[in-house]
mmCIF file of C-alpha atoms and ligand atoms in Angstrom:
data_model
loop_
_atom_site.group_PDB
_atom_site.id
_atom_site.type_symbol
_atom_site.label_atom_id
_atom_site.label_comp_id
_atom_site.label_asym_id
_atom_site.label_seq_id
_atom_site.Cartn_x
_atom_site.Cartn_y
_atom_site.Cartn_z
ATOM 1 C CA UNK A 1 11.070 -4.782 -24.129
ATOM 2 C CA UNK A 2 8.824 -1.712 -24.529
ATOM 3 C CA UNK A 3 6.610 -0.978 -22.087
ATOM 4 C CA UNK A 4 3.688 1.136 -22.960
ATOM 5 C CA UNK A 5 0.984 2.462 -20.732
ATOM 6 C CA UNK A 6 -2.562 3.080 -22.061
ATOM 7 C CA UNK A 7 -5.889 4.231 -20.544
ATOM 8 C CA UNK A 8 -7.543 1.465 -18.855
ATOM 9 C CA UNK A 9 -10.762 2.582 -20.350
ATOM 10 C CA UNK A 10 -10.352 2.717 -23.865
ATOM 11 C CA UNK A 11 -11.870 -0.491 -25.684
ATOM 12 C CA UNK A 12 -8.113 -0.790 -27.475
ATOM 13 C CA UNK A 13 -6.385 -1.228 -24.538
ATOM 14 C CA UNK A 14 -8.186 -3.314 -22.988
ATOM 15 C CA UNK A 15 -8.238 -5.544 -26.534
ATOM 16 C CA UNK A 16 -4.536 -5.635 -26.586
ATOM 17 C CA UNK A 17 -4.615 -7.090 -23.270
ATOM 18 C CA UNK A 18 -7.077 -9.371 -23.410
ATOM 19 C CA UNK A 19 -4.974 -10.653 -26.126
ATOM 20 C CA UNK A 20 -1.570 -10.420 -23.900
ATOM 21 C CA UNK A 21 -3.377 -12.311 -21.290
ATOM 22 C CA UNK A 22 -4.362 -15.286 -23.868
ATOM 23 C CA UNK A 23 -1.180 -15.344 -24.987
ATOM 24 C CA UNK A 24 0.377 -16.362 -21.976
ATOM 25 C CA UNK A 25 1.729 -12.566 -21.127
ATOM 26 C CA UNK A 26 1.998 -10.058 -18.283
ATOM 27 C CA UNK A 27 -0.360 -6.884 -17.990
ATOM 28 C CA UNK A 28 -0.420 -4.194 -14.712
ATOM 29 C CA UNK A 29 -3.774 -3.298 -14.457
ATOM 30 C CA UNK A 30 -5.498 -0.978 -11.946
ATOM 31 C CA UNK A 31 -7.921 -2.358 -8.880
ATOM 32 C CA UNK A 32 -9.846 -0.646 -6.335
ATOM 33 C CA UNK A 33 -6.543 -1.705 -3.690
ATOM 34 C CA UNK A 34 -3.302 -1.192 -5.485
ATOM 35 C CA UNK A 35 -2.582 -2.227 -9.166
ATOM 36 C CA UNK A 36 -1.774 -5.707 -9.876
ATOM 37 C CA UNK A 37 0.083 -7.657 -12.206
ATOM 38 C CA UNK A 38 -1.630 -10.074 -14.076
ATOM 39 C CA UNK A 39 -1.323 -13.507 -15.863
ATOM 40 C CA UNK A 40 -3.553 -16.359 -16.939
ATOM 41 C CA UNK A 41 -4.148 -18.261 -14.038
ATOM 42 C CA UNK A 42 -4.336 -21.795 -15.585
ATOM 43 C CA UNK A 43 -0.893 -21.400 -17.174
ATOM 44 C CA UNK A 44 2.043 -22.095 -15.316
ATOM 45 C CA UNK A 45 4.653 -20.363 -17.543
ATOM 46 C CA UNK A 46 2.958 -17.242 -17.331
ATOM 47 C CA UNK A 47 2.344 -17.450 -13.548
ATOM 48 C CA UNK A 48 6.246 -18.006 -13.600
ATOM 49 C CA UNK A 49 6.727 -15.093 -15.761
ATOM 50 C CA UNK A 50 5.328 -12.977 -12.819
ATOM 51 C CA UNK A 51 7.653 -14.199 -10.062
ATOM 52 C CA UNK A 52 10.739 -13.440 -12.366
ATOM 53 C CA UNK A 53 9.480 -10.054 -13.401
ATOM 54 C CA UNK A 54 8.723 -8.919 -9.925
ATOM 55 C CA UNK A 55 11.833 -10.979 -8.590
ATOM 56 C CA UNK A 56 9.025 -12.418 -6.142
ATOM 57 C CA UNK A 57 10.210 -15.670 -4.055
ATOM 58 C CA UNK A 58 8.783 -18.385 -5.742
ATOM 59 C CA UNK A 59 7.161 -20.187 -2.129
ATOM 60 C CA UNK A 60 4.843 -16.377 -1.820
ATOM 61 C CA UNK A 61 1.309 -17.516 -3.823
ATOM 62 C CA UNK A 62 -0.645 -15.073 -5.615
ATOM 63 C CA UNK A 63 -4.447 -14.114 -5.529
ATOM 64 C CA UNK A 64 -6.454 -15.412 -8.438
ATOM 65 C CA UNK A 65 -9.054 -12.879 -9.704
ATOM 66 C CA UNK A 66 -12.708 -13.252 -11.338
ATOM 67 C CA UNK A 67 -15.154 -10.731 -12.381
ATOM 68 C CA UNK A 68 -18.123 -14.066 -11.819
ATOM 69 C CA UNK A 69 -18.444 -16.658 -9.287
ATOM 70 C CA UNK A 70 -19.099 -18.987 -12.247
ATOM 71 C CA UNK A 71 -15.373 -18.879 -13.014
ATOM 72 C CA UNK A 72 -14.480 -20.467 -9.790
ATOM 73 C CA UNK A 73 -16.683 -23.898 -10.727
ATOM 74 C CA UNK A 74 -13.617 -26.544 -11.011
ATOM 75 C CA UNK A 75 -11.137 -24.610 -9.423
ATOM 76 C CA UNK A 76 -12.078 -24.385 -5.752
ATOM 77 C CA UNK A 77 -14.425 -25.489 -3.268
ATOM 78 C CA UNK A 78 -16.650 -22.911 -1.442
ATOM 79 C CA UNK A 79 -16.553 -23.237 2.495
ATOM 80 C CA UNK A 80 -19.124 -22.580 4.887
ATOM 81 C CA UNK A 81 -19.750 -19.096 5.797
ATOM 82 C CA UNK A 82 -18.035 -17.971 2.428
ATOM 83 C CA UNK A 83 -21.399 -17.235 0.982
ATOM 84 C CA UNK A 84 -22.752 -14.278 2.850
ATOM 85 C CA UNK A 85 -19.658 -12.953 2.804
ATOM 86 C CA UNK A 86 -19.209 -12.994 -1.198
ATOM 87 C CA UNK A 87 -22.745 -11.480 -1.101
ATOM 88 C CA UNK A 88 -21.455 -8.689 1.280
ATOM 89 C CA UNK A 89 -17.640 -7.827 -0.372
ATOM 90 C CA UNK A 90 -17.672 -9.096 -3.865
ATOM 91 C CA UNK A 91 -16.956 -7.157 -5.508
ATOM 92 C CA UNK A 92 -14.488 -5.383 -3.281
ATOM 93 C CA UNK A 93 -11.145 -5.629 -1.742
ATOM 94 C CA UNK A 94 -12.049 -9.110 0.305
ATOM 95 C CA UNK A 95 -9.845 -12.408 -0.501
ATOM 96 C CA UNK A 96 -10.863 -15.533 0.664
ATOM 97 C CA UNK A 97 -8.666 -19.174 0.855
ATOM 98 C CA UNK A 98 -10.803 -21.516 -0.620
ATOM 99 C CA UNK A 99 -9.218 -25.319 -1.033
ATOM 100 C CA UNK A 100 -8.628 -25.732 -4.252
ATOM 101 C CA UNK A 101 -8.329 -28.326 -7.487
ATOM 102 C CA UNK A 102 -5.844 -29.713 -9.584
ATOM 103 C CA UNK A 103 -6.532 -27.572 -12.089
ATOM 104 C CA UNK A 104 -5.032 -24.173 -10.414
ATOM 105 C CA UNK A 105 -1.607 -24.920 -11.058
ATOM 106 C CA UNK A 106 0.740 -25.397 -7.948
ATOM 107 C CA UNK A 107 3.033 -22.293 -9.276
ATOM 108 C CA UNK A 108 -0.119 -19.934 -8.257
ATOM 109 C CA UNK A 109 -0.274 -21.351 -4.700
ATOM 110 C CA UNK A 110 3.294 -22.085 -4.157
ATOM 111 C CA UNK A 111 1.990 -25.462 -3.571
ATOM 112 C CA UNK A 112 -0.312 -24.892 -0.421
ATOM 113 C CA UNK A 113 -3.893 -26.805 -0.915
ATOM 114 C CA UNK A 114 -5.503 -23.355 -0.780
ATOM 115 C CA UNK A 115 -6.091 -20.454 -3.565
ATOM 116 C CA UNK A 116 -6.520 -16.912 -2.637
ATOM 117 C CA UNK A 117 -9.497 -15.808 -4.952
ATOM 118 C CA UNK A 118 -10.567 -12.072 -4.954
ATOM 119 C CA UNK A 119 -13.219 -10.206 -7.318
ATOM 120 C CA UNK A 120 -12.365 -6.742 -8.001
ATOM 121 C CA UNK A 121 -14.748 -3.636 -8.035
ATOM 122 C CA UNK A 122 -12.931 -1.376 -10.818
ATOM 123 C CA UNK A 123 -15.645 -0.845 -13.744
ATOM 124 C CA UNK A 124 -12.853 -1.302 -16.143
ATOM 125 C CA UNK A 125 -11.436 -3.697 -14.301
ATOM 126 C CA UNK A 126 -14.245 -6.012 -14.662
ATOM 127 C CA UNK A 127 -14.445 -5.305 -18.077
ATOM 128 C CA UNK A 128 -11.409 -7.013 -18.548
ATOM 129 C CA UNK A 129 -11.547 -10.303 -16.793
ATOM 130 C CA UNK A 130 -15.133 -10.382 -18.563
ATOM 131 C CA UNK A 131 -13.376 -9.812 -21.699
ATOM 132 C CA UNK A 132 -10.768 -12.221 -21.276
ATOM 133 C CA UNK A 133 -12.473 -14.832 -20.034
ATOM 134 C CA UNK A 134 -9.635 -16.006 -17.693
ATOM 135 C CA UNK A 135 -9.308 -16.582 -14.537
ATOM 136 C CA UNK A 136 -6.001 -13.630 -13.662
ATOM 137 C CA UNK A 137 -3.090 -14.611 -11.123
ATOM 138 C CA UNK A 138 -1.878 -11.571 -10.098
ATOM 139 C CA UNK A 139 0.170 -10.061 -7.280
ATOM 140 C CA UNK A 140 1.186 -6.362 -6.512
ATOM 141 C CA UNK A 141 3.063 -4.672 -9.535
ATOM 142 C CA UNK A 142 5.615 -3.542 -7.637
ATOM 143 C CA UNK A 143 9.132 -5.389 -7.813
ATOM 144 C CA UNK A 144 9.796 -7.498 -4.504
ATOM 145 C CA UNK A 145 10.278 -5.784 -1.309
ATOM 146 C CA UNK A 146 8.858 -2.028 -2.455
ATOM 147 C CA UNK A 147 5.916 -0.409 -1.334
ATOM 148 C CA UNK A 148 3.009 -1.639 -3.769
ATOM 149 C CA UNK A 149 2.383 0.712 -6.556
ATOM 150 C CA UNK A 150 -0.994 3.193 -6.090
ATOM 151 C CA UNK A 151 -0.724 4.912 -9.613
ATOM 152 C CA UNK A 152 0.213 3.586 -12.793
ATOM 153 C CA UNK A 153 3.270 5.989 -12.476
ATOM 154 C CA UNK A 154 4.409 4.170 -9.903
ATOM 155 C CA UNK A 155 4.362 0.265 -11.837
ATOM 156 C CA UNK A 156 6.474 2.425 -14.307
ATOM 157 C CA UNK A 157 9.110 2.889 -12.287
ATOM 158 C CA UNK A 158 9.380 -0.593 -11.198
ATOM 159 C CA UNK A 159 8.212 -2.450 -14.072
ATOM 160 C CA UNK A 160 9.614 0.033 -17.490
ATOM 161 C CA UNK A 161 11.147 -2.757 -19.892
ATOM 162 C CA UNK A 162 9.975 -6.085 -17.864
ATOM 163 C CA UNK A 163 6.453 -6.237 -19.511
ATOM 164 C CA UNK A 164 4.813 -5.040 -22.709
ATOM 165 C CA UNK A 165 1.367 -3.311 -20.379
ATOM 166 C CA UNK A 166 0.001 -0.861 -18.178
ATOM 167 C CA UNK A 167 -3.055 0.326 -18.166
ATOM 168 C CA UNK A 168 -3.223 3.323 -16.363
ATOM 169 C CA UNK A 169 -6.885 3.824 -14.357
ATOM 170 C CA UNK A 170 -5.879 6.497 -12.195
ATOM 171 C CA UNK A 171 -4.930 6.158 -8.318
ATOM 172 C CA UNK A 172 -6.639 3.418 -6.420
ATOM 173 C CA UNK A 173 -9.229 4.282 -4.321
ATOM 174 C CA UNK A 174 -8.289 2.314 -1.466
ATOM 175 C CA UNK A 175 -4.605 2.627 -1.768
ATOM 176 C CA UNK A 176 -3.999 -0.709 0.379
ATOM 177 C CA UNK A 177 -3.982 -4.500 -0.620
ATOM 178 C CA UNK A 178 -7.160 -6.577 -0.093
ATOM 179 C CA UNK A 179 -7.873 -7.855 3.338
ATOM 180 C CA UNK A 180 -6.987 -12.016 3.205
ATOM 181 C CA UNK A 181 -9.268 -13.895 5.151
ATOM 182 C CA UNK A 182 -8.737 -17.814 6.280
ATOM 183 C CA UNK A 183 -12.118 -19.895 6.599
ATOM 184 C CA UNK A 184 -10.791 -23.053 6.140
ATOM 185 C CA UNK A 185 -9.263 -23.729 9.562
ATOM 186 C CA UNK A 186 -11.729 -23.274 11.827
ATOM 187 C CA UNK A 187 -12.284 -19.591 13.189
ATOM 188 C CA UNK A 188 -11.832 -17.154 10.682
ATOM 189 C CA UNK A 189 -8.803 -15.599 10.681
ATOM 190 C CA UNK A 190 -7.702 -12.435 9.224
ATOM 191 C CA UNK A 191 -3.977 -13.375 7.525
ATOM 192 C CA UNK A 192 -3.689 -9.329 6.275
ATOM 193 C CA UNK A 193 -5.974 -6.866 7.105
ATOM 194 C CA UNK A 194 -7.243 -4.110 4.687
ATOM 195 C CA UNK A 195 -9.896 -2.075 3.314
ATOM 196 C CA UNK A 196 -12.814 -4.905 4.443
ATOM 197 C CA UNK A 197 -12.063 -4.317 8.163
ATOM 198 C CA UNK A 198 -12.880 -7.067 10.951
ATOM 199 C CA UNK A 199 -15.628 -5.234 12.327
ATOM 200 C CA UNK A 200 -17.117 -4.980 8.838
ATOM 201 C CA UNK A 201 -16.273 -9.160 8.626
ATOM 202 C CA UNK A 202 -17.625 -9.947 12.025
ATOM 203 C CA UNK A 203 -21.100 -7.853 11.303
ATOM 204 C CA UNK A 204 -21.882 -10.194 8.509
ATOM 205 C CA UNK A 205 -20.674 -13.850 10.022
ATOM 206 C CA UNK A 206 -22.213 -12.964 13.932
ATOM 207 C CA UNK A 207 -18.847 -13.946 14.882
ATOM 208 C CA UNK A 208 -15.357 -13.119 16.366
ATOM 209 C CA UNK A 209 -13.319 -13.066 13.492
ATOM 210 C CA UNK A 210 -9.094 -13.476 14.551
ATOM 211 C CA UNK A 211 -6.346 -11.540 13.461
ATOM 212 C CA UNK A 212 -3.303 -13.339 12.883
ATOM 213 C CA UNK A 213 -0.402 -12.450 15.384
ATOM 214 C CA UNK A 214 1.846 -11.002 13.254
ATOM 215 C CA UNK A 215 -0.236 -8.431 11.940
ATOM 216 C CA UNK A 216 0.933 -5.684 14.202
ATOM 217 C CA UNK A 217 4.776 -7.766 15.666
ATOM 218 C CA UNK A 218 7.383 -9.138 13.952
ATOM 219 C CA UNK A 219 7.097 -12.770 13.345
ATOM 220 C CA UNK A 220 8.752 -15.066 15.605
ATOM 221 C CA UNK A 221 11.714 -16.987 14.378
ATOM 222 C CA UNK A 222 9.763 -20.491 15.195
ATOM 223 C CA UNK A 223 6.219 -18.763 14.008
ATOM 224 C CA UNK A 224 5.081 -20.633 11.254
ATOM 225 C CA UNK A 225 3.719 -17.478 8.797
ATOM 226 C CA UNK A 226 -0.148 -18.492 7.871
ATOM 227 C CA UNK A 227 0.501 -16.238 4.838
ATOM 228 C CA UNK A 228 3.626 -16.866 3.370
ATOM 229 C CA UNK A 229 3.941 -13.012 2.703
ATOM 230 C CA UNK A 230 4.503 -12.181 6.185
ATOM 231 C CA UNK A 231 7.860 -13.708 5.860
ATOM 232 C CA UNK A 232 9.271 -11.193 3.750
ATOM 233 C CA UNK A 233 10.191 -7.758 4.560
ATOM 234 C CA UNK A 234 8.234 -5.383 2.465
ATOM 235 C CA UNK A 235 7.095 -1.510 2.666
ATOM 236 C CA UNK A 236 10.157 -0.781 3.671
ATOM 237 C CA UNK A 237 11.775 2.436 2.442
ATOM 238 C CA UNK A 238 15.548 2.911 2.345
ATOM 239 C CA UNK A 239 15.211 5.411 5.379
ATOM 240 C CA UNK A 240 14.922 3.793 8.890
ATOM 241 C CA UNK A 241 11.407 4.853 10.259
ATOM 242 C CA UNK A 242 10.473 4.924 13.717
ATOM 243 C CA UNK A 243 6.874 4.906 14.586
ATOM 244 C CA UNK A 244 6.416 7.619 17.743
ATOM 245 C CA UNK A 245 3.140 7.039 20.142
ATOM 246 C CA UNK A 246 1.666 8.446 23.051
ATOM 247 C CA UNK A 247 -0.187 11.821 24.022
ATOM 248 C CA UNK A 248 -0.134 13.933 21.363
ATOM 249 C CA UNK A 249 1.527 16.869 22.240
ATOM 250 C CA UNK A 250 4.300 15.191 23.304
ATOM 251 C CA UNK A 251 4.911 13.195 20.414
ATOM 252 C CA UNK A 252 4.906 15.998 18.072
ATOM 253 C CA UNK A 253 7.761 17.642 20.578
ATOM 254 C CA UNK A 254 9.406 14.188 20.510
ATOM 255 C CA UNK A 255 9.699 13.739 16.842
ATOM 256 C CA UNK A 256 10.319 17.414 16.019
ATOM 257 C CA UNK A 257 13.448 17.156 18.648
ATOM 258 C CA UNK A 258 14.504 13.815 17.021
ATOM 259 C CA UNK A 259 14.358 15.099 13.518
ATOM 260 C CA UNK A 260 16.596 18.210 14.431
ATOM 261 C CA UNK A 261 19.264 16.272 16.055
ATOM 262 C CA UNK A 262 19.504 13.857 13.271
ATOM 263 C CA UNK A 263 19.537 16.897 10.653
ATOM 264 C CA UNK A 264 22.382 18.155 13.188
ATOM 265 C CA UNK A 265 24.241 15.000 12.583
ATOM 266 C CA UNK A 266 23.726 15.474 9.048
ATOM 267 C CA UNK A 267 21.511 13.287 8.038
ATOM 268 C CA UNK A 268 18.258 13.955 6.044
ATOM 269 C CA UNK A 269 15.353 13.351 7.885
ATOM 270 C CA UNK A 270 11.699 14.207 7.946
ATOM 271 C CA UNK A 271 8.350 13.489 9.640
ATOM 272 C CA UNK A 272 4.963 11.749 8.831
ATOM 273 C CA UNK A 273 2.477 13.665 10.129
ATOM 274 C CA UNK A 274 -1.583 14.040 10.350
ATOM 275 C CA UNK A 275 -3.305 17.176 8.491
ATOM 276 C CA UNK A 276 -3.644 18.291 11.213
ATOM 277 C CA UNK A 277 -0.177 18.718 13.001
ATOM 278 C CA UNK A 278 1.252 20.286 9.675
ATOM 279 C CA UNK A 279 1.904 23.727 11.119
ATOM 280 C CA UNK A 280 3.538 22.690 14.061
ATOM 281 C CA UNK A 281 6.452 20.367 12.241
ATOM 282 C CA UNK A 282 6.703 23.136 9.948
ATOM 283 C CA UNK A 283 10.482 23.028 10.130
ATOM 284 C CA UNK A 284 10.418 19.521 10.095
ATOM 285 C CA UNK A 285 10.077 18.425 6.278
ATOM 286 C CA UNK A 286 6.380 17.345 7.093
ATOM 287 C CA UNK A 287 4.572 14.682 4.551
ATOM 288 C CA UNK A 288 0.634 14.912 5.465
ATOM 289 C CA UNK A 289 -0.404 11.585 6.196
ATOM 290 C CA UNK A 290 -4.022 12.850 6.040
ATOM 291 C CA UNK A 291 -6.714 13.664 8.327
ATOM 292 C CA UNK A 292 -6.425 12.293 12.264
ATOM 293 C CA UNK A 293 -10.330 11.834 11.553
ATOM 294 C CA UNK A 294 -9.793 9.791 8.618
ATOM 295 C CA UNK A 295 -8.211 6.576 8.051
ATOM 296 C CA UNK A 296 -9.213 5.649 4.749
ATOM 297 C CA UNK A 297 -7.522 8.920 3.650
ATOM 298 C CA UNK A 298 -4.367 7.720 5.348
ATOM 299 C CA UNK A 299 -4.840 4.374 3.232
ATOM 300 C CA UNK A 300 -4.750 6.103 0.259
ATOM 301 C CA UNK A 301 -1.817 8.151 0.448
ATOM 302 C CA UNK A 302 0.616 5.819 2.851
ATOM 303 C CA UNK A 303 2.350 3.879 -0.507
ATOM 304 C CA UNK A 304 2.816 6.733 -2.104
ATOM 305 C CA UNK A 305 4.732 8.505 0.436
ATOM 306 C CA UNK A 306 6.600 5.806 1.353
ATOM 307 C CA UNK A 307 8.054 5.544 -2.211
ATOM 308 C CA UNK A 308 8.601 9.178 -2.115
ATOM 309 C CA UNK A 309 10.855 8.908 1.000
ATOM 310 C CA UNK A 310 13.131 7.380 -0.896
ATOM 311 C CA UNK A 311 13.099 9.656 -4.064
ATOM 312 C CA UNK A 312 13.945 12.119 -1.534
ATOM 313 C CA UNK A 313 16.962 9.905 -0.233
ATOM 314 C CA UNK A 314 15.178 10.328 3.442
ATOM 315 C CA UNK A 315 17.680 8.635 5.975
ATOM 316 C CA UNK A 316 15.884 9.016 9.012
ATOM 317 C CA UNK A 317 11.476 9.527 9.544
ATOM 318 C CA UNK A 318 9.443 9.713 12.312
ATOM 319 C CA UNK A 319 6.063 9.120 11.578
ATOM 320 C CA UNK A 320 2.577 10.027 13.800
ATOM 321 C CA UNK A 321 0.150 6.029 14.352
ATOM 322 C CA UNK A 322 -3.443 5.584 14.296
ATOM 323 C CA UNK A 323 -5.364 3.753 16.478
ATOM 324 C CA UNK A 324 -5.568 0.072 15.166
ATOM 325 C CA UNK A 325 -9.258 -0.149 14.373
ATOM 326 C CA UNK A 326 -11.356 -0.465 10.714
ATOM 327 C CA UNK A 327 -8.595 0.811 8.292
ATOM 328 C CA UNK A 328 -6.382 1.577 10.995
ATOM 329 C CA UNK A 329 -5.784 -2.237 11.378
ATOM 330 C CA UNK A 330 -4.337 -2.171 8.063
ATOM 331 C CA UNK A 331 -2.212 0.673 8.069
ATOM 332 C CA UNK A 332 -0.736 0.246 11.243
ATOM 333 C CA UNK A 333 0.221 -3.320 10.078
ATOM 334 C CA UNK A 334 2.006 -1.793 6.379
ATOM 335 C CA UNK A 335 3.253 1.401 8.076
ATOM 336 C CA UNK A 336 4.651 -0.929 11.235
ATOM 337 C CA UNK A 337 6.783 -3.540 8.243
ATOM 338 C CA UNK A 338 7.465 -0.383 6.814
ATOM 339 C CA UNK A 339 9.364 0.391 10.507
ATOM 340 C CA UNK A 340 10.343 -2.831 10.579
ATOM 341 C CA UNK A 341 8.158 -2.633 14.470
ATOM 342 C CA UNK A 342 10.682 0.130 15.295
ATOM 343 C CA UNK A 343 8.148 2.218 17.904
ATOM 344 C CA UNK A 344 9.168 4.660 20.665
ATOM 345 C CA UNK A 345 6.689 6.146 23.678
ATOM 346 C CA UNK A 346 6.641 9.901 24.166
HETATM 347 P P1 AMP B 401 0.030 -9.667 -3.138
HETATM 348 O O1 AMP B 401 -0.876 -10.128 -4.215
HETATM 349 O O2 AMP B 401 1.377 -9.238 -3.602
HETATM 350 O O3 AMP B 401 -0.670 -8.639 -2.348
HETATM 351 O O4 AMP B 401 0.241 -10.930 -2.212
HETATM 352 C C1 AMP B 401 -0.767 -11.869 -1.987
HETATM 353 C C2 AMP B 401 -0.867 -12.168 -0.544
HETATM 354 O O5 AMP B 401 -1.824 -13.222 -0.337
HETATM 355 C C3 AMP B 401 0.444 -12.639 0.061
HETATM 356 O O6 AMP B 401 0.613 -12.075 1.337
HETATM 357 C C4 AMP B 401 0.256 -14.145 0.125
HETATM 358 O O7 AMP B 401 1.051 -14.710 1.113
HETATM 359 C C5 AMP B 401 -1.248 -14.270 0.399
HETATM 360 N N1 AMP B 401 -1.769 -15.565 -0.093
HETATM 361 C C6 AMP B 401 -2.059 -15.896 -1.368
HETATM 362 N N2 AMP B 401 -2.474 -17.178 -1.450
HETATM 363 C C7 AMP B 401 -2.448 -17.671 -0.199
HETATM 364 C C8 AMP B 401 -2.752 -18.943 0.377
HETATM 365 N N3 AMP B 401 -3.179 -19.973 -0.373
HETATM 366 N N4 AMP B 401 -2.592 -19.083 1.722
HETATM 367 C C9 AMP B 401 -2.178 -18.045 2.487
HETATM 368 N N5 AMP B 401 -1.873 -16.830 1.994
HETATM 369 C C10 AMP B 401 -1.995 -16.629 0.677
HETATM 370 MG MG1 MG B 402 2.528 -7.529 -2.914
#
């Protein structure tokens, strides 16, 4: 199959898939978090057509996305405290579990009595699901197990001959998947934290909002995964990363003095650094996480590095962590799958 990519903006792309989409096809499309791969929602061969393109296990559900609350009116039921937060996030990166109908089909939830449903801010974006009329299943666009795709560059190289679509909007601004939040058991929970932080959660319920456990720890062989995609591995770059933490000036000596001894033992290996600490890994292959000041910068560039790593055939990486707080929450919980946990003290 051909795969073409086309400017998200222009009214003939998004025609063509509008017209993909009612014809029970596949389109990668950007969002404000990464770009997502998209199917009619209500029909279960094309929500199947997703899995096998992406070679996604068939028990991790997808998020369903609407540019209108109206579209949700048979297809879930909309739990207390849901409200002010919709008036707060939507549009924005914010998923919510809401228990659903018959009528989503059990392929989209991998059978659980909850859908994921998520409103995306991208203008064209919008445009789209208004145009279509659908309610759109779609996951990352990445295949299984890679670091989810930031540019439509990026679904090319994973996606090229699996599905007739991209529309290419540019990077994402956020650069992370949406924050998945549980209110249907009690205290809301936080299942994957991104660019809607807790803080930002918590300010609009007047509440302590949880984070699940394994957001920032491997899960426990008996730990029952509240989001099925905590299961899987994911993020994780061919390299072995090791996360490196304490004071800083000793864990820029630390990773500096682990990079040269691999290199010694010739293997290729590199650091992930802050803006900041640049100059003093010079000699160290450094990739500029961003700004120590700024972790919605990190965000933004962390998939896109990772998937560079391995264009680079890295072997070993050390990489700089943020404090786990707003954004930081999220990245520390992709970069730490990314090293599978793997952290040393300096
Ligand atoms: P992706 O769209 O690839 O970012 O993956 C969607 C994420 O949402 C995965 O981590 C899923 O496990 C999670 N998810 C989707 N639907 C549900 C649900 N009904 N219950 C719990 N987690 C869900
Ligand atoms: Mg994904």
């Amino acid at each position: 199959m051909e795969t073409r990519m086309m400017n998200a903006h222009s009214p003939e792309a998004q025609s063509w898939a509008s017209q993909l989409f009612s014809a029970g096809k596949l389109v990668a499309f950007p969002t404000e978090t990464v770009y997502g791969l998209g199917a009619n929602a209500l029909d279960k061969d094309a929500v199947l057509s997703i899995f096998a393109a992406k070679g996604r296990p068939a028990d991790n559900p997808l998020i369903v996305h609407i540019w209108d609350r109206a579209q949700m009116e048979g297809l879930c039921e909309i739990p207390e405290g849901a409200e002010p937060l919709m008036d707060a996030f939507w549009p924005g990166p914010l998923t919510m579990l809401f228990p659903r109908t018959s009528r989503i089909p059990d392929q989209v939830t991998a059978g659980l009595p909850t859908v994921a449903m998520r409103m995306p801010s991208m203008a064209c974006t919008r445009e789209l699901l208004k145009t279509c009329g659908l309610p759109i299943a779609a996951p990352s666009a990445n295949l299984s197990g890679r670091p989810s795709p930031t540019t439509a560059a990026h679904v090319m190289e994973d996606m090229e001959g699996r599905i007739p679509l991209i529309l290419d909007g540019g990077p994402c601004q956020v650069g992370l998947e949406s924050t998945v939040l549980d209110l249907t058991r009690g205290a809301p929970t936080i299942l994957r934290p991104g660019g809607v932080t807790k803080e930002m959660i918590e300010r609009v319920l007047g509440q302590e909002v949880r984070v699940a456990g394994s957001v920032l720890r491997p899960l426990r062989p008996e730990e029952k995964a509240l989001s099925p995609g905590m299961r899987y591995k994911h993020y994780a770059p061919m390299g072995s990363v090791t996360l490196v933490e304490g004071e800083t000036g000793a864990v820029l000596a630390l990773m500096r003095k682990n990079c040269l001894a691999d290199r010694q033992n010739g293997r290729k290996s590199c650091v992930l650094c802050f803006t900041e600490h640049m100059g003093d890994l010079a000699d160290c292959d450094p990739h500029d996480i961003g700004s120590v000041r700024n972790d919605r910068e990190v965000a933004h560039r962390l998939f896109d590095i990772l998937r560079k790593l391995d264009q680079e055939g890295m072997e070993t990486i050390y990489s700089e962590v943020i404090p786990p707080e707003g954004v930081g929450l999220a990245v520390m919980n992709r970069l730490g799958r990314a090293a599978a946990f793997r952290t040393v003290r300096a």
